[in-house]
Short mmCIF file of C-alpha atoms and ligand atoms in Angstrom, two decimals:
data_model
loop_
_atom_site.label_atom_id
_atom_site.label_comp_id
_atom_site.label_asym_id
_atom_site.label_seq_id
_atom_site.Cartn_x
_atom_site.Cartn_y
_atom_site.Cartn_z
CA MET A 654 -216.82 -35.37 77.67
CA TYR A 655 -218.69 -32.13 77.58
CA SER A 656 -215.55 -30.11 76.81
CA ARG A 657 -214.58 -32.45 74.13
CA LEU A 658 -217.94 -31.97 72.55
CA VAL A 659 -217.55 -28.10 72.72
CA LEU A 660 -214.25 -28.33 71.23
CA GLN A 661 -215.34 -30.60 68.38
CA THR A 662 -218.28 -28.12 67.75
CA LEU A 663 -215.92 -25.19 67.82
CA SER A 664 -213.60 -26.84 65.34
CA LEU A 665 -216.35 -27.64 63.09
CA LEU A 666 -217.63 -24.17 63.26
CA ALA A 667 -214.09 -22.76 62.58
CA PHE A 668 -213.78 -25.13 59.50
CA SER A 669 -217.03 -24.18 58.07
CA PHE A 670 -216.07 -20.54 58.35
CA VAL A 671 -213.03 -21.23 56.11
CA CYS A 672 -215.07 -23.11 53.50
CA THR A 673 -218.59 -24.25 53.08
CA LEU A 674 -220.30 -26.81 51.23
CA ILE A 675 -222.90 -25.48 48.59
CA HIS A 676 -224.67 -28.24 46.46
CA GLY A 677 -221.91 -30.68 46.85
CA THR A 678 -219.30 -27.94 45.84
CA LYS A 679 -216.75 -27.06 48.62
CA VAL A 680 -216.32 -23.27 48.64
CA PHE A 681 -213.04 -21.41 49.45
CA ASN A 682 -213.09 -17.78 49.90
CA VAL A 683 -209.96 -15.96 49.35
CA LEU A 684 -210.92 -13.39 52.22
CA HIS A 685 -210.66 -16.22 54.49
CA TYR A 686 -207.12 -16.82 53.46
CA LYS A 687 -206.22 -13.15 54.54
CA ALA A 688 -206.58 -11.64 50.89
CA VAL A 689 -207.09 -7.95 51.27
CA PRO A 690 -209.05 -6.34 48.53
CA ASN A 691 -207.72 -2.85 49.49
CA ASN A 692 -205.74 -2.29 45.94
CA LYS A 693 -202.47 -2.16 47.80
CA THR A 694 -201.76 -5.12 49.88
CA GLU A 695 -199.93 -7.77 47.53
CA ASN A 696 -202.03 -11.09 47.63
CA SER A 697 -200.09 -13.87 45.82
CA LYS A 698 -199.49 -15.69 48.96
CA ALA A 699 -203.19 -15.72 50.18
CA PHE A 700 -204.11 -16.76 46.57
CA MET A 701 -201.61 -19.54 46.22
CA LYS A 702 -202.72 -20.95 49.64
CA VAL A 703 -206.31 -20.99 48.62
CA TRP A 704 -205.37 -22.52 45.37
CA VAL A 705 -203.44 -25.47 47.17
CA ASP A 706 -206.50 -26.23 49.55
CA SER A 707 -209.02 -26.13 46.71
CA CYS A 708 -207.03 -28.19 44.30
CA ARG A 709 -206.33 -30.96 47.06
CA TRP A 710 -210.17 -31.06 48.06
CA LYS A 711 -211.27 -34.37 46.71
CA GLY A 712 -214.30 -33.50 44.50
CA LYS A 713 -215.89 -30.27 43.38
CA SER A 714 -214.48 -27.15 44.81
CA ARG A 715 -214.85 -23.35 44.21
CA ILE A 716 -212.47 -20.45 44.87
CA VAL A 717 -214.53 -17.21 45.42
CA ILE A 718 -212.68 -14.00 44.97
CA PRO A 719 -215.39 -11.50 46.20
CA HIS A 720 -215.97 -7.82 44.98
CA GLY A 721 -213.16 -5.53 45.67
CA THR A 722 -209.64 -4.61 44.02
CA TYR A 723 -206.84 -7.11 44.67
CA TYR A 724 -203.38 -6.18 44.04
CA LEU A 725 -201.78 -9.41 42.87
CA GLY A 726 -198.21 -10.42 41.67
CA SER A 727 -197.45 -13.19 39.33
CA VAL A 728 -198.98 -16.40 40.17
CA VAL A 729 -198.89 -20.00 38.92
CA PHE A 730 -201.88 -22.23 39.86
CA ARG A 731 -200.68 -25.81 39.16
CA GLY A 732 -202.60 -29.26 38.95
CA PRO A 733 -203.15 -32.09 38.85
CA CYS A 734 -206.22 -31.50 41.28
CA ASN A 735 -208.89 -33.63 42.40
CA GLY A 736 -212.22 -33.17 40.48
CA ARG A 737 -213.79 -30.06 38.99
CA LYS A 738 -212.44 -26.67 40.02
CA GLU A 739 -214.05 -23.41 39.63
CA PHE A 740 -212.29 -20.07 40.09
CA MET A 741 -214.98 -17.45 40.49
CA ILE A 742 -213.56 -13.86 40.14
CA LYS A 743 -216.04 -11.27 41.12
CA GLY A 744 -213.64 -8.71 41.87
CA VAL A 745 -210.79 -6.91 40.11
CA LEU A 746 -207.39 -8.38 40.02
CA ARG A 747 -204.82 -5.83 39.46
CA ALA A 748 -201.25 -6.38 38.21
CA PRO A 749 -198.12 -4.62 39.24
CA THR A 750 -197.14 -1.99 36.74
CA SER A 751 -193.43 -2.48 36.40
CA PRO A 752 -192.60 -5.37 34.10
CA ASP A 753 -189.44 -5.73 36.15
CA LEU A 754 -191.45 -7.17 38.93
CA PHE A 755 -192.29 -10.15 36.74
CA LEU A 756 -189.79 -13.07 36.72
CA THR A 757 -191.84 -14.96 34.24
CA ASP A 758 -193.72 -14.36 30.98
CA HIS A 759 -197.06 -14.48 32.38
CA TRP A 760 -199.06 -12.64 35.10
CA ILE A 761 -201.64 -15.48 36.06
CA SER A 762 -201.05 -18.80 34.98
CA PHE A 763 -203.05 -22.15 35.23
CA GLN A 764 -201.09 -25.44 34.45
CA ASN A 765 -201.95 -29.20 34.07
CA ILE A 766 -205.62 -29.04 35.16
CA ASN A 767 -208.63 -30.86 34.00
CA ASN A 768 -212.08 -29.62 34.47
CA LEU A 769 -211.26 -25.90 35.45
CA ILE A 770 -213.79 -23.39 35.17
CA ILE A 771 -212.80 -19.67 35.39
CA TYR A 772 -215.78 -17.40 35.41
CA GLY A 773 -217.60 -14.75 37.73
CA GLY A 774 -217.93 -11.42 35.87
CA GLY A 775 -214.65 -9.93 37.27
CA THR A 776 -211.83 -8.24 35.58
CA LEU A 777 -208.05 -8.87 35.05
CA ASP A 778 -206.34 -5.40 34.92
CA GLY A 779 -202.93 -5.98 33.40
CA GLN A 780 -201.82 -2.19 33.82
CA GLY A 781 -200.06 -2.23 30.57
CA ALA A 782 -199.64 1.45 29.93
CA VAL A 783 -196.51 1.72 31.98
CA ALA A 784 -194.98 -1.21 30.37
CA TRP A 785 -195.66 -0.86 26.68
CA PRO A 786 -193.07 1.70 25.98
CA TYR A 787 -190.56 -1.14 27.05
CA ASN A 788 -191.84 -3.37 24.38
CA SER A 789 -188.86 -4.03 22.14
CA CYS A 790 -190.55 -6.89 20.19
CA GLN A 791 -191.07 -4.52 17.34
CA THR A 792 -187.44 -5.02 16.35
CA GLY A 793 -187.97 -8.91 16.43
CA SER A 794 -185.94 -9.77 19.49
CA CYS A 795 -186.93 -9.13 23.12
CA LYS A 796 -187.71 -10.31 26.50
CA PRO A 797 -191.33 -10.61 26.33
CA LEU A 798 -193.56 -8.71 28.66
CA PRO A 799 -195.86 -10.91 30.82
CA VAL A 800 -199.18 -12.21 29.31
CA SER A 801 -202.29 -11.62 31.55
CA LEU A 802 -203.74 -15.21 31.66
CA ARG A 803 -201.85 -18.18 30.56
CA LEU A 804 -203.35 -21.71 30.29
CA ASP A 805 -201.05 -24.65 29.65
CA PHE A 806 -202.17 -28.24 29.62
CA ILE A 807 -205.52 -27.52 30.58
CA ASN A 808 -208.31 -29.93 29.34
CA ASP A 809 -212.44 -30.08 29.33
CA SER A 810 -212.45 -26.63 30.84
CA ALA A 811 -213.99 -23.31 30.26
CA ILE A 812 -213.65 -19.42 30.57
CA SER A 813 -216.66 -17.33 30.59
CA ASN A 814 -217.81 -13.91 31.75
CA ILE A 815 -214.38 -12.57 32.38
CA LYS A 816 -213.02 -9.04 31.40
CA SER A 817 -209.41 -8.38 30.63
CA ILE A 818 -208.10 -4.82 30.16
CA ASN A 819 -204.76 -3.38 29.25
CA SER A 820 -202.74 -6.45 29.22
CA LYS A 821 -198.93 -5.98 28.88
CA ASN A 822 -198.69 -8.53 26.28
CA PHE A 823 -201.30 -10.96 25.07
CA HIS A 824 -204.66 -11.07 27.08
CA PHE A 825 -205.02 -14.75 27.01
CA ASN A 826 -202.26 -17.37 25.93
CA ILE A 827 -203.76 -20.92 25.45
CA PHE A 828 -201.08 -23.64 24.84
CA SER A 829 -201.52 -27.51 24.53
CA CYS A 830 -205.10 -27.26 25.62
CA TYR A 831 -207.82 -29.54 24.56
CA ARG A 832 -211.61 -29.19 24.69
CA LEU A 833 -211.74 -25.52 25.91
CA GLY A 834 -214.55 -23.14 25.58
CA ILE A 835 -214.15 -19.54 25.84
CA ARG A 836 -217.11 -17.39 25.92
CA HIS A 837 -218.72 -14.06 26.89
CA VAL A 838 -215.21 -12.44 27.43
CA THR A 839 -214.51 -8.83 26.91
CA LEU A 840 -210.88 -8.01 25.99
CA SER A 841 -209.67 -4.51 25.57
CA ALA A 842 -206.55 -2.44 25.19
CA PRO A 843 -205.78 0.66 23.22
CA PRO A 844 -205.54 0.38 19.37
CA ASP A 845 -201.74 1.62 19.53
CA SER A 846 -200.72 -0.72 22.36
CA PRO A 847 -198.00 -3.35 21.02
CA ASN A 848 -198.58 -7.11 21.00
CA THR A 849 -201.87 -7.03 23.13
CA ASP A 850 -203.30 -9.85 21.02
CA GLY A 851 -206.80 -10.88 22.54
CA ILE A 852 -206.38 -14.69 22.45
CA HIS A 853 -203.39 -16.50 21.08
CA VAL A 854 -203.94 -20.36 20.74
CA SER A 855 -201.27 -22.81 19.77
CA GLY A 856 -200.84 -26.48 20.18
CA SER A 857 -204.20 -27.15 21.03
CA GLY A 858 -207.51 -28.85 19.84
CA ASP A 859 -211.30 -28.29 20.06
CA VAL A 860 -211.04 -24.82 21.31
CA SER A 861 -214.05 -22.83 20.80
CA ILE A 862 -214.34 -18.94 21.26
CA ASP A 863 -217.69 -17.38 21.12
CA THR A 864 -219.83 -14.55 21.88
CA SER A 865 -217.02 -12.12 22.89
CA VAL A 866 -215.93 -8.53 22.09
CA ILE A 867 -212.15 -8.02 21.63
CA SER A 868 -210.65 -4.59 20.93
CA THR A 869 -206.82 -4.36 21.13
CA GLY A 870 -203.78 -3.23 19.40
CA ASP A 871 -202.81 -6.44 17.83
CA ASP A 872 -204.63 -9.64 16.53
CA CYS A 873 -208.06 -9.99 17.89
CA ILE A 874 -207.48 -13.88 17.86
CA SER A 875 -204.23 -15.43 16.66
CA ILE A 876 -204.18 -19.09 15.77
CA GLY A 877 -200.61 -20.44 15.87
CA PRO A 878 -199.18 -23.66 14.65
CA GLY A 879 -200.06 -27.15 16.12
CA ASN A 880 -203.84 -26.52 16.29
CA GLN A 881 -206.91 -28.66 15.24
CA ARG A 882 -210.43 -27.76 15.23
CA ILE A 883 -210.66 -24.17 16.38
CA ARG A 884 -214.09 -22.76 16.26
CA ILE A 885 -214.79 -19.06 16.51
CA SER A 886 -218.14 -17.66 16.28
CA ASN A 887 -220.16 -14.44 17.33
CA VAL A 888 -216.96 -12.46 18.03
CA MET A 889 -216.73 -8.76 17.63
CA CYS A 890 -213.23 -7.58 16.63
CA GLY A 891 -211.95 -4.04 16.57
CA PRO A 892 -209.85 -2.23 16.75
CA GLY A 893 -207.03 -4.42 16.13
CA HIS A 894 -205.38 -6.59 13.39
CA GLY A 895 -208.26 -9.11 12.95
CA ILE A 896 -208.32 -12.94 13.13
CA SER A 897 -205.12 -14.49 11.89
CA VAL A 898 -203.71 -17.95 11.31
CA GLY A 899 -200.15 -17.95 11.67
CA SER A 900 -197.46 -16.85 11.35
CA MET A 901 -196.43 -20.14 10.27
CA GLY A 902 -193.35 -21.76 8.40
CA LYS A 903 -190.25 -20.16 9.98
CA SER A 904 -189.08 -22.97 11.99
CA ASP A 905 -187.31 -26.29 11.43
CA VAL A 906 -190.08 -28.38 12.90
CA LYS A 907 -193.27 -29.09 10.79
CA GLU A 908 -196.23 -26.71 11.54
CA ASN A 909 -199.79 -27.57 10.86
CA VAL A 910 -203.10 -25.98 11.37
CA ASP A 911 -206.07 -28.32 10.70
CA GLY A 912 -209.50 -27.12 10.72
CA VAL A 913 -210.64 -23.60 11.75
CA SER A 914 -213.98 -21.92 11.60
CA VAL A 915 -214.84 -18.49 11.72
CA VAL A 916 -218.64 -17.96 11.73
CA ASN A 917 -221.06 -15.05 12.17
CA CYS A 918 -218.34 -12.43 13.23
CA THR A 919 -217.92 -8.62 12.74
CA PHE A 920 -214.79 -6.68 12.23
CA ILE A 921 -214.75 -3.00 12.69
CA GLY A 922 -211.93 -0.82 11.69
CA THR A 923 -209.40 -3.56 11.84
CA LEU A 924 -206.20 -3.87 9.84
CA ASN A 925 -207.01 -7.29 8.34
CA GLY A 926 -210.24 -9.24 8.36
CA VAL A 927 -209.38 -12.88 8.16
CA GLN A 928 -205.82 -13.66 7.35
CA ILE A 929 -203.49 -16.65 6.71
CA LYS A 930 -199.81 -15.72 7.11
CA THR A 931 -196.75 -17.88 6.45
CA TRP A 932 -193.02 -16.79 6.08
CA PRO A 933 -191.36 -17.12 2.70
CA ASP A 934 -188.68 -19.29 4.04
CA SER A 935 -187.69 -22.17 1.94
CA GLN A 936 -185.35 -23.60 4.41
CA ALA A 937 -188.14 -24.29 6.99
CA ALA A 938 -189.66 -27.68 7.62
CA GLY A 939 -192.95 -26.84 6.03
CA GLY A 940 -196.43 -28.17 6.95
CA PHE A 941 -199.92 -27.30 5.99
CA ALA A 942 -203.06 -24.98 6.68
CA SER A 943 -206.22 -26.70 5.67
CA GLY A 944 -209.93 -27.11 6.21
CA PHE A 945 -210.94 -23.72 7.03
CA VAL A 946 -214.27 -21.99 6.66
CA TYR A 947 -215.02 -18.36 6.94
CA ASP A 948 -218.69 -17.76 6.91
CA ASN A 949 -221.20 -14.89 7.46
CA ILE A 950 -218.80 -12.25 8.15
CA LEU A 951 -219.22 -8.33 8.35
CA MET A 952 -216.31 -6.12 7.51
CA LYS A 953 -216.73 -2.49 8.40
CA ASN A 954 -213.85 -0.32 7.29
CA VAL A 955 -211.36 -3.00 7.26
CA ASP A 956 -208.03 -2.32 5.48
CA ASN A 957 -207.60 -5.91 4.05
CA PRO A 958 -210.83 -7.92 4.59
CA ILE A 959 -209.60 -11.30 3.06
CA PHE A 960 -205.86 -11.92 2.97
CA ILE A 961 -203.68 -14.86 2.36
CA ASN A 962 -200.02 -13.76 2.82
CA GLN A 963 -197.48 -16.17 2.10
CA GLN A 964 -194.85 -13.54 1.77
CA TYR A 965 -195.14 -12.57 5.67
CA CYS A 966 -191.88 -10.89 6.39
CA PRO A 967 -192.02 -8.29 9.19
CA PHE A 968 -188.86 -6.16 9.99
CA ASN A 969 -187.32 -7.97 6.87
CA LEU A 970 -186.43 -11.00 9.01
CA CYS A 971 -186.49 -13.20 5.98
CA ASN A 972 -185.35 -13.63 2.26
CA PRO A 973 -188.20 -12.05 0.39
CA GLN A 974 -186.96 -13.94 -2.72
CA GLY A 975 -187.65 -17.25 -0.75
CA SER A 976 -190.90 -19.11 -1.25
CA SER A 977 -193.22 -20.63 1.66
CA LYS A 978 -193.20 -24.29 2.30
CA ILE A 979 -196.53 -24.26 4.07
CA GLN A 980 -199.13 -25.93 1.85
CA ILE A 981 -202.44 -24.03 2.04
CA SER A 982 -205.61 -25.92 1.00
CA ASN A 983 -209.43 -26.42 1.19
CA ILE A 984 -210.23 -23.01 2.39
CA THR A 985 -213.71 -21.46 1.88
CA PHE A 986 -214.70 -17.78 2.09
CA ARG A 987 -218.44 -17.61 2.17
CA ASN A 988 -220.87 -14.84 2.71
CA ILE A 989 -218.47 -11.96 3.51
CA TRP A 990 -219.63 -8.47 2.93
CA GLY A 991 -219.10 -4.89 3.98
CA THR A 992 -216.63 -2.11 3.19
CA SER A 993 -212.73 -1.97 2.77
CA THR A 994 -210.68 0.95 3.34
CA THR A 995 -208.08 0.04 0.77
CA LYS A 996 -208.63 -1.31 -2.67
CA ASP A 997 -207.23 -4.84 -1.71
CA ALA A 998 -210.49 -6.27 -0.67
CA VAL A 999 -209.47 -9.71 -1.56
CA LYS A 1000 -205.84 -10.55 -1.87
CA LEU A 1001 -204.80 -14.08 -2.34
CA ASP A 1002 -200.94 -14.14 -2.27
CA CYS A 1003 -199.81 -17.80 -2.23
CA SER A 1004 -196.45 -19.51 -2.50
CA LYS A 1005 -194.70 -20.12 -5.77
CA THR A 1006 -193.43 -23.47 -4.81
CA ASN A 1007 -196.63 -24.64 -2.89
CA PRO A 1008 -199.46 -22.95 -4.46
CA CYS A 1009 -202.78 -22.70 -2.70
CA GLN A 1010 -205.19 -25.62 -3.62
CA ASP A 1011 -208.92 -25.77 -3.46
CA ILE A 1012 -209.74 -22.13 -2.41
CA ALA A 1013 -213.42 -21.10 -2.73
CA LEU A 1014 -214.85 -17.69 -2.85
CA GLU A 1015 -218.56 -17.66 -2.30
CA ASN A 1016 -220.94 -14.74 -2.09
CA ILE A 1017 -218.48 -11.89 -1.74
CA TYR A 1018 -219.73 -8.20 -1.50
CA LEU A 1019 -216.96 -5.81 -0.54
CA ILE A 1020 -216.97 -2.20 -1.40
CA GLY A 1021 -213.73 -0.45 -1.55
CA PRO A 1022 -212.83 3.32 -1.05
CA ALA A 1023 -214.86 5.41 -3.65
CA GLY A 1024 -216.68 2.25 -4.68
CA PHE A 1025 -213.44 0.57 -6.20
CA ALA A 1026 -211.91 -2.57 -4.91
CA SER A 1027 -210.13 -5.35 -6.42
CA SER A 1028 -209.50 -9.14 -5.99
CA SER A 1029 -205.89 -10.36 -6.73
CA CYS A 1030 -204.57 -13.95 -6.91
CA SER A 1031 -201.12 -15.24 -7.29
CA ASN A 1032 -200.42 -19.03 -7.31
CA VAL A 1033 -203.88 -19.83 -6.44
CA GLN A 1034 -206.08 -22.88 -7.61
CA GLY A 1035 -209.73 -22.62 -6.74
CA LYS A 1036 -213.26 -21.60 -7.74
CA SER A 1037 -215.74 -18.85 -7.11
CA ARG A 1038 -219.45 -19.17 -6.66
CA GLY A 1039 -222.56 -16.86 -6.20
CA LEU A 1040 -222.26 -13.05 -6.01
CA GLN A 1041 -218.70 -11.70 -6.42
CA LYS A 1042 -218.05 -8.08 -5.94
CA PRO A 1043 -215.09 -7.12 -6.47
CA ARG A 1044 -214.98 -9.51 -9.57
CA SER A 1045 -213.30 -12.83 -8.40
CA CYS A 1046 -209.74 -13.51 -9.52
CA LEU A 1047 -210.65 -17.06 -9.42
CA ASN A 1048 -212.66 -18.88 -12.27
C1 NAG B 2352 -205.92 0.99 42.49
O1 NAG B 2352 -204.60 1.58 42.54
C2 NAG B 2352 -204.16 2.23 41.29
C3 NAG B 2352 -202.74 2.61 41.35
O2 NAG B 2352 -202.54 3.35 42.53
C4 NAG B 2352 -205.08 3.31 40.80
O3 NAG B 2352 -204.64 3.72 39.64
C5 NAG B 2352 -206.43 2.67 40.61
O4 NAG B 2352 -207.48 3.59 40.25
C6 NAG B 2352 -206.95 1.91 41.94
N1 NAG B 2352 -208.20 1.38 41.76
C7 NAG B 2352 -209.30 1.60 42.42
C8 NAG B 2352 -210.46 0.77 42.26
O5 NAG B 2352 -209.11 2.16 43.71
C1 NAG B 2353 -205.62 -33.79 27.37
O1 NAG B 2353 -206.12 -34.13 26.17
C2 NAG B 2353 -205.23 -34.58 25.20
C3 NAG B 2353 -205.98 -34.82 23.86
O2 NAG B 2353 -207.19 -35.42 24.05
C4 NAG B 2353 -204.57 -35.77 25.72
O3 NAG B 2353 -203.39 -36.11 24.69
C5 NAG B 2353 -203.77 -35.28 26.99
O4 NAG B 2353 -203.09 -36.46 27.57
C6 NAG B 2353 -204.68 -34.81 28.11
N1 NAG B 2353 -204.04 -34.32 29.13
C7 NAG B 2353 -204.42 -34.75 30.35
C8 NAG B 2353 -203.60 -34.11 31.49
O5 NAG B 2353 -205.53 -35.54 30.49
C1 NAG B 2354 -224.62 -18.20 12.54
O1 NAG B 2354 -225.91 -17.68 12.40
C2 NAG B 2354 -226.75 -18.37 11.70
C3 NAG B 2354 -227.98 -17.44 11.19
O2 NAG B 2354 -228.16 -16.68 12.32
C4 NAG B 2354 -227.12 -19.65 12.55
O3 NAG B 2354 -228.29 -20.18 11.97
C5 NAG B 2354 -226.07 -20.28 12.91
O4 NAG B 2354 -226.45 -21.31 14.00
C6 NAG B 2354 -224.77 -19.53 13.55
N1 NAG B 2354 -223.77 -20.32 13.63
C7 NAG B 2354 -222.94 -20.18 14.79
C8 NAG B 2354 -221.82 -21.25 14.87
O5 NAG B 2354 -223.04 -19.45 15.70
C1 NAG B 2355 -212.34 -29.29 3.80
O1 NAG B 2355 -212.67 -28.72 5.01
C2 NAG B 2355 -213.90 -28.82 5.70
C3 NAG B 2355 -213.97 -28.09 6.83
O2 NAG B 2355 -213.06 -28.21 7.80
C4 NAG B 2355 -214.10 -30.41 5.89
O3 NAG B 2355 -215.36 -30.64 6.32
C5 NAG B 2355 -213.93 -30.99 4.67
O4 NAG B 2355 -214.05 -32.49 4.81
C6 NAG B 2355 -212.52 -30.69 4.00
N1 NAG B 2355 -212.56 -31.37 2.57
C7 NAG B 2355 -211.46 -32.06 2.15
C8 NAG B 2355 -211.59 -32.67 0.82
O5 NAG B 2355 -210.43 -32.49 2.86
#
């Protein structure tokens, strides 16, 4: 009798060592799963084990990754799980340097999960510097390098207080996620690192990105096809290529982007500020980009602050005589001010066959080099209101 009690007590103690319950949230510590934060031991087995236990736990649970540097190979955290799952990264996760060690297009991936919270003040170190020279995507065909963090089919979730540095490819790739909030993230990679977009979102809805700082070698945020209601606010971009929608209109499936807002943002030293880009491919299936508001945006030394480019054709991979079948409409650029490093402060270059409709320029104040800047329109229907410097190409 006595020994059975002792045994029970001991096993209870052992269990509570592995995980504890705090305010109704079961806590799983990776260190209790033999993760070793010595910056050398490869930890993917320990991370996968802790994920499986946390995911299976019925109810709220939290994985804690304490301070320290964890060398981690590529991992996939799959759902569905039971209840709200927190992933608290306090330490640094360091990726393998060689891209050959990745069998997949990602480093850390989460799939098919609802109510996921990734937070904790920690850092994802993608160790891109060794891999960037192998990026052959500049020529238009390549085996992609792994993105640092991939979220696929994740609903009602959030990422906050996370840093990502030197991703090999995109920092975050968001696909088919609904009601996702991303805030207080800091993403950085050198200005000359290839394809290191901050956040790429596609096929998703009700995604908000706010209060973040993104400095990379490519797009700050890129909004691909299939998105609805993407809200961006209080984001500081630069260096990098700015916030772009597209590219759209190259494929034989219809591609739409419906509802984007970019509010209270700052661009410093970026190639573009706010951009919409579509391919001039008249064979493609078409689609639309509509319902966008760009409001209260400061541009500091931006090459092309306001840019609609329906002749987007990198590496001459298209027929430049073609005309885009993506219909752009209902786009408002409001309260946008600052400096442009080229004279093309406002450039609205729309499709011959599908001219832009309902474009509004309201209170624009952009100074070009030596005080000179221009506003140019082709195939655009719209209106301007309020202050217009440079003088608007719309009526
Ligand atoms: C971890 O190891 C890498 C590669 O050896 C090294 O560059 C880095 O400085 C180390 N980080 C820490 C915190 O020790
Ligand atoms: C996620 O949300 C979308 C849109 O509301 C819905 O179509 C999809 O079924 C949801 N996925 C899951 C796994 O709940
Ligand atoms: C943008 O800034 C204005 C003025 O500070 C504020 O009233 C508004 O709520 C902000 N909007 C967002 C979406 O942050
Ligand atoms: C234009 O877009 C705005 C912002 O998404 C939306 O509120 C408004 O209803 C749209 N207007 C039309 C006529 O579709």
